[in-house]
Coordinates of C-alpha atoms and ligand atoms in Angstrom, one line a residue:
M1 CA 11.0 161.2 69.0
T2 CA 6.8 160.1 67.9
N3 CA 6.2 156.6 67.9
S4 CA 6.4 155.4 64.7
L5 CA 5.1 152.4 62.8
I6 CA 8.5 152.0 59.7
L7 CA 7.6 149.1 56.6
I8 CA 10.3 147.6 55.8
L9 CA 9.2 146.4 52.0
G10 CA 10.3 142.8 50.8
D11 CA 13.7 144.2 49.2
Q12 CA 14.7 146.6 52.2
L13 CA 16.3 143.7 54.8
S14 CA 19.5 145.6 55.8
F15 CA 20.3 145.7 59.0
S16 CA 21.4 149.9 57.8
L17 CA 18.6 151.0 57.0
K18 CA 18.3 154.5 58.3
P19 CA 15.4 154.2 59.3
L20 CA 16.7 150.6 61.5
V21 CA 19.4 153.0 62.5
M22 CA 17.0 156.3 63.5
G23 CA 14.2 154.1 65.2
N24 CA 13.8 153.5 68.9
K25 CA 13.3 149.9 69.6
S26 CA 10.8 150.6 73.0
S27 CA 9.2 153.3 70.8
D28 CA 9.2 152.0 67.0
I29 CA 7.1 149.0 65.3
I30 CA 8.3 147.6 62.3
L31 CA 6.1 146.4 59.9
M32 CA 6.8 143.6 56.9
L33 CA 4.3 142.5 54.7
E34 CA 3.4 139.5 52.1
V35 CA 1.1 140.6 50.4
E36 CA -0.6 138.9 47.2
E37 CA -0.6 141.7 44.8
E38 CA 3.3 141.8 45.4
T39 CA 2.9 138.1 43.9
I40 CA 1.0 138.8 40.8
Y41 CA 1.0 142.1 39.9
V42 CA 3.3 140.3 37.8
K43 CA 3.2 136.4 38.5
H44 CA 6.5 135.6 40.1
H45 CA 8.5 132.8 39.9
K46 CA 7.9 130.4 42.4
K47 CA 11.9 129.9 43.8
K48 CA 11.9 133.9 43.6
I49 CA 8.8 134.1 46.4
A50 CA 10.5 131.1 48.7
F51 CA 13.3 133.4 48.5
L52 CA 11.7 137.0 49.6
F53 CA 8.9 135.4 51.8
S54 CA 11.6 132.7 53.6
A55 CA 14.6 136.3 53.5
M56 CA 11.6 138.5 55.0
R57 CA 11.0 135.8 57.7
H58 CA 13.9 135.9 58.9
F59 CA 14.5 139.0 59.0
A60 CA 12.4 139.8 60.6
A61 CA 13.7 137.0 63.8
E62 CA 16.1 138.5 63.7
L63 CA 14.9 142.1 64.3
R64 CA 13.1 140.2 67.0
D65 CA 16.0 139.2 68.4
Q66 CA 17.7 142.1 68.2
G67 CA 15.3 143.4 70.6
W68 CA 12.6 145.4 67.7
N69 CA 8.7 144.6 68.8
V70 CA 8.6 143.4 65.1
D71 CA 4.5 142.3 63.1
Y72 CA 5.1 140.8 60.6
V73 CA 1.8 140.1 58.5
T74 CA 2.2 136.4 56.6
L75 CA 0.0 135.6 53.2
D76 CA -2.0 133.4 54.7
D77 CA -2.9 135.8 57.6
A78 CA -6.6 135.5 57.8
E79 CA -7.4 139.5 57.9
N80 CA -4.5 140.1 55.2
S81 CA -6.1 142.4 52.7
G82 CA -3.4 141.5 50.1
N83 CA -2.0 144.8 49.1
F84 CA 0.4 146.8 50.8
S85 CA -2.0 150.3 51.5
G86 CA -4.9 148.1 53.3
E87 CA -1.8 146.6 55.0
V88 CA -0.5 149.6 56.7
R89 CA -3.9 150.9 57.0
R90 CA -4.6 148.3 59.3
A91 CA -1.7 148.3 60.6
L92 CA -1.8 152.8 61.9
A93 CA -5.0 151.9 62.7
H94 CA -4.6 148.8 65.5
H95 CA -1.1 150.2 66.9
T96 CA -3.1 154.0 67.1
L97 CA 0.6 155.8 65.5
K98 CA 0.5 158.4 63.6
R99 CA 3.8 158.5 62.3
L100 CA 5.4 155.9 59.0
V101 CA 8.8 155.9 57.9
V102 CA 9.7 154.7 55.2
T103 CA 13.2 154.0 52.9
E104 CA 12.7 154.9 49.4
P105 CA 11.2 151.9 47.6
G106 CA 13.0 150.8 44.4
E107 CA 10.8 151.0 41.9
Y108 CA 7.8 153.6 40.9
R109 CA 4.7 152.0 41.3
V110 CA 5.1 151.4 45.3
R111 CA 7.2 155.2 45.6
K112 CA 3.0 156.3 44.1
M113 CA 0.9 154.2 46.5
I114 CA 3.5 155.8 49.6
D115 CA 3.1 158.8 48.3
S116 CA -0.6 158.7 48.5
W117 CA -0.4 157.4 52.5
P118 CA -0.8 160.8 54.0
K119 CA -3.2 161.7 52.5
A120 CA -5.6 158.8 53.0
F121 CA -4.5 158.0 55.9
G122 CA -3.5 161.3 58.3
V123 CA -0.2 160.6 59.1
S124 CA 3.0 162.3 59.1
L125 CA 5.1 160.7 56.7
D126 CA 9.1 160.4 56.2
I127 CA 10.6 158.8 53.5
M128 CA 14.4 158.1 53.9
T129 CA 17.3 158.2 51.3
D130 CA 17.9 154.3 50.5
H131 CA 21.9 154.6 51.8
R132 CA 22.7 151.2 50.3
F133 CA 23.2 153.0 47.1
I134 CA 26.2 155.0 45.9
A135 CA 24.8 157.3 44.0
S136 CA 21.6 159.7 45.4
H137 CA 19.0 160.5 42.6
A138 CA 19.9 164.2 42.8
E139 CA 23.1 163.0 42.5
F140 CA 22.5 160.9 38.9
R141 CA 20.4 163.5 37.8
A142 CA 22.6 166.6 38.5
W143 CA 25.5 164.1 36.1
A144 CA 22.5 163.7 33.3
A145 CA 21.4 167.2 33.1
D146 CA 24.3 168.5 31.2
R147 CA 24.2 165.3 28.9
K148 CA 23.3 165.1 25.5
Q149 CA 24.3 161.0 25.9
L150 CA 24.3 158.9 28.9
R151 CA 26.8 156.9 28.6
M152 CA 27.7 153.8 31.3
E153 CA 31.7 154.9 31.0
Y154 CA 31.2 158.5 32.4
F155 CA 29.1 157.7 35.0
Y156 CA 30.7 154.3 35.7
R157 CA 34.4 156.9 36.4
I158 CA 32.4 159.4 38.6
M159 CA 31.2 156.2 41.0
R160 CA 34.8 155.5 40.8
R161 CA 36.2 158.7 41.9
K162 CA 33.7 158.7 44.6
T163 CA 33.7 155.4 46.6
G164 CA 38.2 155.8 45.7
L165 CA 37.5 151.7 44.0
L166 CA 40.9 150.4 42.0
M167 CA 42.1 154.5 41.8
N168 CA 46.0 155.6 42.9
E169 CA 46.9 157.6 45.2
D170 CA 47.1 160.1 42.7
D171 CA 43.6 160.1 42.0
K172 CA 44.6 157.9 38.6
P173 CA 42.7 154.6 37.3
E174 CA 44.7 151.0 38.7
G175 CA 46.3 150.1 36.2
G176 CA 46.4 153.2 34.7
K177 CA 43.1 152.2 32.4
W178 CA 39.3 152.5 33.4
N179 CA 37.7 150.0 31.1
F180 CA 39.8 145.9 30.9
D181 CA 36.4 145.1 29.5
S182 CA 37.7 144.5 26.4
D183 CA 40.0 141.6 28.5
N184 CA 37.2 139.8 29.3
R185 CA 36.1 138.1 25.6
K186 CA 37.3 135.2 25.8
P187 CA 35.1 132.1 24.5
P188 CA 35.3 128.6 26.5
K189 CA 38.0 126.7 25.6
G190 CA 39.0 122.7 26.6
K191 CA 38.4 121.6 29.8
M192 CA 37.4 123.9 31.8
A193 CA 36.8 123.2 36.0
F194 CA 33.6 125.1 37.6
P195 CA 32.6 126.5 40.8
E196 CA 29.2 125.7 42.0
P197 CA 27.5 128.1 43.9
L198 CA 26.8 128.2 47.9
R199 CA 24.0 126.0 47.7
V200 CA 22.0 126.2 51.4
E201 CA 19.4 123.2 52.8
P202 CA 16.2 124.3 53.7
D203 CA 16.2 124.8 57.3
E204 CA 12.1 125.1 59.7
I205 CA 11.3 128.7 58.1
T206 CA 12.0 127.9 54.2
R207 CA 10.2 124.9 54.0
D208 CA 7.0 126.4 55.4
V209 CA 7.3 129.2 52.6
L210 CA 8.2 126.7 50.7
G211 CA 4.5 124.3 51.4
L212 CA 2.8 128.0 51.7
V213 CA 4.0 128.7 47.6
S214 CA 3.9 125.0 46.7
E215 CA 0.3 126.0 47.3
R216 CA -1.0 129.3 46.7
F217 CA 1.4 129.6 43.1
S218 CA 1.1 126.6 41.7
D219 CA 0.5 128.1 38.4
H220 CA 3.1 130.3 38.6
F221 CA 6.4 129.7 36.2
G222 CA 9.1 127.9 37.1
D223 CA 10.4 125.1 40.0
L224 CA 9.9 125.4 43.1
E225 CA 12.6 122.9 44.5
P226 CA 15.4 122.0 44.0
F227 CA 15.2 125.4 46.3
W228 CA 19.1 126.2 47.4
F229 CA 19.1 129.5 47.8
G230 CA 20.2 131.5 50.4
V231 CA 18.1 133.9 52.9
T232 CA 19.4 135.4 55.5
Q233 CA 22.9 137.6 55.7
I234 CA 25.3 135.3 56.6
D235 CA 24.5 132.6 54.0
A236 CA 24.7 135.4 51.6
E237 CA 28.5 136.5 52.9
K238 CA 29.2 132.8 52.8
A239 CA 27.8 132.7 48.7
F240 CA 30.0 135.7 48.0
D241 CA 33.3 133.8 50.2
L242 CA 33.3 131.3 48.0
F243 CA 32.5 133.1 44.9
V244 CA 35.9 135.4 45.7
E245 CA 37.6 132.3 46.8
A246 CA 36.5 129.9 43.4
A247 CA 35.1 132.0 40.5
L248 CA 36.8 136.2 41.1
P249 CA 39.9 135.0 39.0
K250 CA 38.3 133.6 36.0
F251 CA 35.2 135.9 36.5
G252 CA 37.0 139.1 34.0
D253 CA 38.3 136.5 31.2
Y254 CA 34.7 134.3 30.3
Q255 CA 32.8 137.4 31.5
D256 CA 30.2 136.8 28.1
A257 CA 30.5 132.6 28.2
M258 CA 28.2 130.1 27.7
L259 CA 28.0 126.8 27.6
K260 CA 25.4 124.1 28.4
D261 CA 25.6 122.1 30.5
Q262 CA 27.4 125.3 32.8
R263 CA 24.7 127.2 34.2
F264 CA 26.5 128.9 36.4
L265 CA 30.5 129.4 35.2
Y266 CA 32.3 132.1 37.2
H267 CA 29.9 134.4 37.6
A268 CA 29.2 135.0 41.5
V269 CA 25.7 134.5 41.3
I270 CA 24.8 137.0 44.3
S271 CA 22.5 139.6 42.7
L272 CA 19.5 138.2 44.0
Y273 CA 21.4 138.5 47.6
V274 CA 22.4 142.1 46.2
N275 CA 18.8 143.5 45.8
V276 CA 17.8 142.2 48.8
G277 CA 20.2 143.4 51.0
L278 CA 21.6 140.8 51.8
L279 CA 24.6 142.2 50.8
D280 CA 25.9 145.2 51.2
P281 CA 27.2 146.6 47.2
L282 CA 30.1 148.7 48.6
S283 CA 31.2 146.2 51.4
I284 CA 31.7 143.7 48.1
C285 CA 32.9 146.2 45.9
Q286 CA 36.1 146.3 48.6
R287 CA 36.4 143.0 49.4
V288 CA 37.1 142.3 45.3
A289 CA 39.5 145.4 45.4
D290 CA 41.4 143.8 48.7
E291 CA 41.8 140.5 47.2
Y292 CA 43.1 142.5 44.6
R293 CA 45.6 144.3 45.9
A294 CA 46.6 141.3 48.3
G295 CA 47.7 140.0 44.8
R296 CA 44.7 137.2 44.5
V297 CA 42.7 138.2 41.8
P298 CA 44.2 140.0 38.7
L299 CA 43.1 143.5 37.7
N300 CA 40.4 142.9 34.8
A301 CA 38.9 140.0 37.6
A302 CA 38.6 143.1 40.1
E303 CA 37.9 145.8 37.6
G304 CA 35.0 143.9 35.6
F305 CA 33.4 142.4 38.6
I306 CA 33.6 146.3 40.7
R307 CA 32.1 148.1 37.3
Q308 CA 29.0 146.0 37.3
I309 CA 27.5 146.9 40.8
I310 CA 29.2 150.7 41.1
G311 CA 28.3 151.0 36.9
W312 CA 25.5 149.1 35.7
R313 CA 23.9 148.5 38.6
E314 CA 23.6 151.8 40.0
Y315 CA 23.7 153.6 36.6
V316 CA 20.6 151.4 35.7
R317 CA 18.8 152.7 39.1
G318 CA 19.5 156.3 38.0
I319 CA 18.1 156.0 34.1
Y320 CA 14.9 153.8 35.7
W321 CA 14.3 157.4 38.3
L322 CA 15.3 159.4 35.7
K323 CA 13.5 158.4 32.5
M324 CA 10.0 157.2 34.7
P325 CA 6.6 156.3 34.3
D326 CA 7.4 157.3 30.4
Y327 CA 10.5 154.3 30.3
L328 CA 7.7 152.0 30.2
D329 CA 5.9 152.4 27.6
Q330 CA 9.2 153.3 24.6
N331 CA 9.0 150.8 22.0
F332 CA 11.1 152.8 19.5
F333 CA 11.2 150.4 16.9
G334 CA 6.9 149.6 16.8
A335 CA 7.6 145.8 17.9
V336 CA 3.8 144.1 18.7
Q337 CA 4.2 140.3 18.3
P338 CA 3.8 139.0 21.3
L339 CA 6.0 136.6 23.5
P340 CA 6.6 133.1 21.5
E341 CA 5.3 130.4 23.8
F342 CA 8.4 128.3 24.0
Y343 CA 9.8 131.6 26.4
W344 CA 7.5 129.4 29.2
T345 CA 7.5 126.2 28.3
A346 CA 11.7 125.7 26.6
D347 CA 9.7 124.3 23.8
T348 CA 11.5 124.6 20.7
Q349 CA 14.4 122.7 19.3
M350 CA 16.7 126.2 18.8
A351 CA 19.4 124.7 21.5
C352 CA 20.5 128.4 22.7
L353 CA 16.9 129.7 24.0
R354 CA 16.0 126.0 25.5
A355 CA 19.0 125.6 26.7
A356 CA 18.4 129.0 28.8
V357 CA 15.0 129.1 29.5
T358 CA 14.9 125.8 30.8
Q359 CA 17.5 126.5 32.9
T360 CA 15.3 129.7 33.9
K361 CA 13.2 127.7 34.9
E362 CA 14.7 125.2 37.2
E363 CA 17.1 128.1 38.7
A364 CA 15.1 131.7 38.7
Y365 CA 19.1 132.3 37.4
A366 CA 20.3 132.9 33.7
H367 CA 24.0 134.9 33.9
H368 CA 24.2 138.4 31.5
I369 CA 24.7 137.1 28.2
Q370 CA 22.0 134.1 28.4
R371 CA 20.1 137.8 29.1
L372 CA 20.7 139.8 27.0
M373 CA 22.7 137.5 24.3
I374 CA 20.0 134.6 23.4
T375 CA 16.6 135.8 25.1
G376 CA 17.2 139.4 24.7
N377 CA 18.5 139.2 20.8
F378 CA 15.9 137.0 20.0
A379 CA 13.3 138.8 20.8
L380 CA 14.2 142.1 19.8
I381 CA 15.4 140.3 15.8
A382 CA 11.8 138.9 16.5
G383 CA 9.6 142.3 16.9
I384 CA 8.4 141.2 20.1
D385 CA 6.6 143.9 21.8
P386 CA 9.2 145.1 23.8
K387 CA 6.4 144.8 27.4
Q388 CA 5.8 141.4 27.1
V389 CA 9.4 140.6 27.6
H390 CA 10.1 143.3 30.1
E391 CA 6.6 141.4 32.0
W392 CA 8.8 138.6 31.2
Y393 CA 12.1 139.5 32.7
L394 CA 10.2 140.8 36.4
A395 CA 8.9 137.2 36.7
V396 CA 10.9 135.1 35.9
Y397 CA 14.3 136.2 38.0
A398 CA 15.5 136.1 41.1
D399 CA 17.1 138.6 41.9
A400 CA 14.3 141.0 38.8
Y401 CA 13.1 144.3 40.5
E402 CA 11.6 146.8 38.0
W403 CA 14.4 150.1 39.0
V404 CA 17.5 147.6 37.4
E405 CA 15.2 144.9 35.6
L406 CA 13.6 147.6 33.3
P407 CA 16.4 149.3 31.9
N408 CA 18.8 146.3 31.7
T409 CA 15.9 144.7 29.3
L410 CA 13.6 147.8 28.3
G411 CA 17.1 150.2 27.5
M412 CA 20.3 147.7 27.4
S413 CA 19.0 144.4 25.9
Q414 CA 15.7 145.6 23.3
F415 CA 16.8 149.3 22.8
A416 CA 13.4 150.2 22.8
D417 CA 14.5 153.7 25.0
G418 CA 16.2 154.2 20.7
G419 CA 19.5 154.1 22.5
L420 CA 19.5 155.9 25.5
L421 CA 21.9 153.5 27.0
G422 CA 23.1 151.7 24.7
S423 CA 25.3 153.3 20.8
K424 CA 23.8 149.8 19.0
P425 CA 21.1 147.3 19.2
Y426 CA 22.2 144.6 21.1
A427 CA 21.4 142.0 17.9
S428 CA 23.4 139.7 16.3
S429 CA 23.3 136.7 13.9
G430 CA 24.1 132.3 14.9
N431 CA 27.6 133.4 14.6
Y432 CA 28.3 135.6 18.6
I433 CA 26.1 132.0 19.9
N434 CA 28.7 130.4 18.2
K435 CA 31.5 131.5 18.7
M436 CA 30.5 131.8 22.5
S437 CA 28.9 128.8 23.0
N438 CA 28.6 125.4 22.8
Y439 CA 25.1 125.3 22.5
C440 CA 25.0 125.5 18.1
K441 CA 26.9 121.5 18.1
S442 CA 23.6 120.2 20.0
C443 CA 21.5 122.2 17.6
R444 CA 18.9 121.1 15.0
Y445 CA 19.3 124.1 13.6
D446 CA 23.1 124.4 11.5
V447 CA 24.9 127.6 12.5
K448 CA 27.0 128.1 9.5
Q449 CA 23.5 128.0 7.0
K450 CA 22.8 131.3 6.3
T451 CA 18.8 130.1 4.9
G452 CA 15.9 127.7 4.0
D453 CA 14.4 125.5 6.1
D454 CA 18.0 124.3 8.1
A455 CA 19.3 127.4 8.8
C456 CA 20.6 129.1 12.6
P457 CA 16.9 131.4 13.0
F458 CA 18.6 134.2 14.4
N459 CA 20.8 134.4 10.9
P460 CA 17.7 135.3 8.7
L461 CA 16.0 137.5 11.8
Y462 CA 19.3 139.0 12.2
W463 CA 18.8 140.5 8.0
D464 CA 15.1 140.7 8.5
F465 CA 15.3 143.1 11.6
L466 CA 18.5 145.6 9.7
V467 CA 15.9 145.6 7.1
R468 CA 12.4 145.7 8.4
N469 CA 14.5 148.6 11.1
R470 CA 16.1 150.4 8.3
E471 CA 14.7 154.0 8.0
K472 CA 14.8 153.9 12.3
L473 CA 19.1 152.8 12.3
K474 CA 20.2 154.3 9.1
G475 CA 22.1 156.9 11.2
N476 CA 23.5 155.1 13.8
P477 CA 27.1 155.8 12.6
R478 CA 28.0 152.3 14.1
L479 CA 25.7 149.9 11.7
G480 CA 26.7 152.0 8.7
Q481 CA 29.2 149.1 7.8
I482 CA 27.0 146.2 8.2
Y483 CA 23.4 147.9 6.0
R484 CA 26.8 149.0 3.0
N485 CA 27.4 144.5 3.6
W486 CA 24.0 144.7 3.2
D487 CA 23.1 146.1 -0.2
R488 CA 26.2 144.7 -1.4
M489 CA 24.6 141.3 -0.8
D490 CA 23.0 139.6 -3.8
I491 CA 19.6 140.6 -5.0
D492 CA 18.4 136.6 -5.1
K493 CA 20.2 136.3 -1.5
Q494 CA 19.0 139.3 0.0
A495 CA 16.0 137.4 -1.3
A496 CA 16.2 134.4 0.4
Y497 CA 17.4 136.0 3.9
I498 CA 13.4 137.6 4.2
T499 CA 11.7 134.7 3.0
T500 CA 13.6 132.8 5.3
A501 CA 13.3 135.4 8.3
K502 CA 8.9 135.1 7.2
K503 CA 8.4 132.1 7.0
F504 CA 9.7 131.0 11.0
L505 CA 8.6 133.9 11.9
S506 CA 5.0 132.5 10.9
K507 CA 5.8 129.9 12.7
I508 CA 6.3 130.7 15.6
R509 CA 3.2 132.9 15.9
Ligands
FAD1 P1 27.6 138.1 37.8 O1 28.0 138.5 36.0 O2 28.3 137.9 38.5 O3 27.4 140.4 38.3 C1 28.0 140.1 39.2 C2 27.4 141.6 40.2 O4 27.3 142.7 38.6 C3 25.6 141.3 40.0 O5 25.3 139.8 41.2 C4 24.4 142.5 39.7 O6 24.8 142.9 41.4 C5 25.7 143.5 39.1 N1 25.6 143.2 37.6 C6 25.9 143.0 36.2 N2 25.7 143.6 35.5 C7 24.7 144.2 35.5 C8 23.7 145.0 35.2 N3 23.9 144.9 33.5 N4 22.8 146.0 35.9 C9 22.7 145.8 36.6 N5 23.9 145.1 38.1 C10 24.3 144.3 37.5 N6 20.2 142.0 37.7 C11 19.1 142.4 38.1 O7 19.8 142.4 39.3 N7 18.3 141.8 37.7 C12 17.4 142.1 37.0 O8 16.1 141.5 37.1 C13 18.2 142.0 35.7 N8 17.8 142.5 34.7 C14 18.1 141.9 33.3 C15 17.4 141.8 32.3 C16 18.2 141.1 30.8 C17 17.3 141.5 29.5 C18 19.3 141.8 31.0 C19 20.7 142.3 29.3 C20 20.9 142.0 32.6 C21 19.5 141.6 33.3 N9 20.0 142.2 34.5 C22 19.8 141.9 36.0 C23 21.7 142.1 34.9 C24 22.4 140.7 34.9 O9 22.1 139.8 34.1 C25 22.4 140.3 36.3 O10 22.7 140.4 37.8 C26 23.2 139.2 36.3 O11 22.8 138.0 35.1 C27 23.1 138.2 37.9 O12 24.1 136.9 37.5 P2 25.3 137.1 38.9 O13 24.8 137.3 39.9 O14 26.3 135.6 38.9 O15 26.0 138.8 38.2
DLZ2 C1 8.5 141.1 44.7 C2 8.0 140.9 45.8 C3 6.8 139.8 46.0 C4 7.6 139.3 45.5 N1 6.4 139.8 47.2 C5 6.5 140.9 48.2 C6 6.1 140.8 49.4 O1 4.4 139.9 50.1 N2 6.3 142.0 50.1 C7 7.2 143.3 50.1 O2 7.4 143.8 51.1 N3 8.0 143.0 49.0 C8 7.4 142.3 48.2 N4 8.0 141.9 46.7 C9 9.2 143.5 46.1 C10 7.8 144.1 46.2 O3 7.2 144.4 44.8 C11 8.5 145.5 45.3 O4 9.5 145.2 44.5 C12 9.3 146.5 46.6 O5 9.3 146.7 47.5 C13 10.8 147.7 45.5 O6 10.0 149.0 45.6
SF4_3 FE1 21.4 128.6 19.0 FE2 21.2 129.0 16.6 FE3 23.1 127.7 17.5 FE4 20.7 126.6 16.9 S1 22.5 127.2 16.1 S2 22.0 126.9 19.0 S3 19.5 128.7 17.5 S4 22.6 129.5 17.9

């Protein structure tokens, strides 16, 4: 093989990458780049930048230990041009190489950039499949091709069969059902003990990165310290072990629960590691299936976890690559309101939103139901421009990369694709939040009040959203009963809902 420049992107920190397995340590050069453009195309949370840079630097050091020749460009390198294209051009010239090898990138934007390089730089380019995913783009396209509705559940069954995870010898799902979601909706009750995710003390490499981030990104959202994320494969595996031992048995039962003083509950807090390659998705699912077979975790927990990874995670990636680039501009409801300032400041009297945003600011983490039913739900029913909502989610979470964030935000949470991902919008009144959390107990608003100045804003906004978008939603069979309830409502009550909603909306605008 000719000598090659092997580019490894920030979310490709896996030793199993095909270019690494196939490359030649004595003749190839690995290129890793810290570039300004990637940090500011949305202004990422400080903790997210620090996590990525430190994980990249640790990975580069491990590659060097393994005997690779690594060209690592730091952000503060005086020659750094600030973007992938400029740095690849510089490296090709500097190392006098004519062949470039990359693993397919996660994001469409980066793919377009890479596709332009052979012509721009006069090199041959080999884009290798990212085998860390279970379904290839071609497989997903083939599955999607002859379907009117692309429901995750059916795709998930194919992934179960393909991987053999939680399958019996006769090719039937373990426990006789594919999905135990209905067992995963217990509200939090009484005194419960919660494990904490692994916290890793920053080492010298991380401390250097923290210095750099604090100096260069002081105007970005979020608290840089305390910084406790793991930054190596070993750290990530320890974090996963801790989750499996301490939280996984209850993961299923309380997946939808929310508590004011418990930020992680029984969630894994591993998405940031999986998404950059420090944990392998299939291996962790195999481990969870083994735990079930050994009788250490119940089926609803094991199935619930595996579904998130080989179901949802693979499915949203498939949707992203199927629908980009048009997907970015979807806005089914024509929502145009700006993102309220409290998404950045947490300065709101709504206790649920205050808690979710404060936690996001401090940890660069919120669990799924906070993202979907608090920040997402509010943006949906308040009519916020879905692109602004998307850019917020992409910036503020340590695990956010467009391929996974966009379908979750624009599709699942904002219904901006008109129902490709979900059969109905995830819109709810305060009642759902009150049932699944303890936020309402300490809120200035009253969740039981439907209208007036003290009413929980989710209550009138919920109806205002449905009424405002009736033309678009009236054909949805899952909303028929809800619209009938509205139509049966006393006209004064209807008017009070709409007036309260409009008054609230004008206040936050
Ligand atoms: P757990 O609840 O413990 O779940 C275990 C794992 O399953 C996660 O680590 C993750 O890898 C996977 N997973 C769970 N749900 C999903 C999902 N819907 N899509 C993809 N993977 C999933 N996840 C991201 O990884 N990056 C994002 O940018 C992202 N943005 C989101 C935006 C919105 C509006 C919503 C509603 C969800 C988003 N999710 C995103 C999905 C989910 O919220 C996170 O994966 C999860 O909260 C991560 O925390 P955890 O590791 O504790 O997950
Ligand atoms: C998100 C991110 C950031 C903040 N910085 C870098 C970087 O400096 N270098 C890098 O290789 N990748 C970075 N990333 C990830 C990329 O933006 C991009 O999301 C992935 O490469 C997916 O295509
Ligand atoms: Fe949120 Fe409404 Fe409950 Fe307050 S009362 S915490 S705004 S759901």
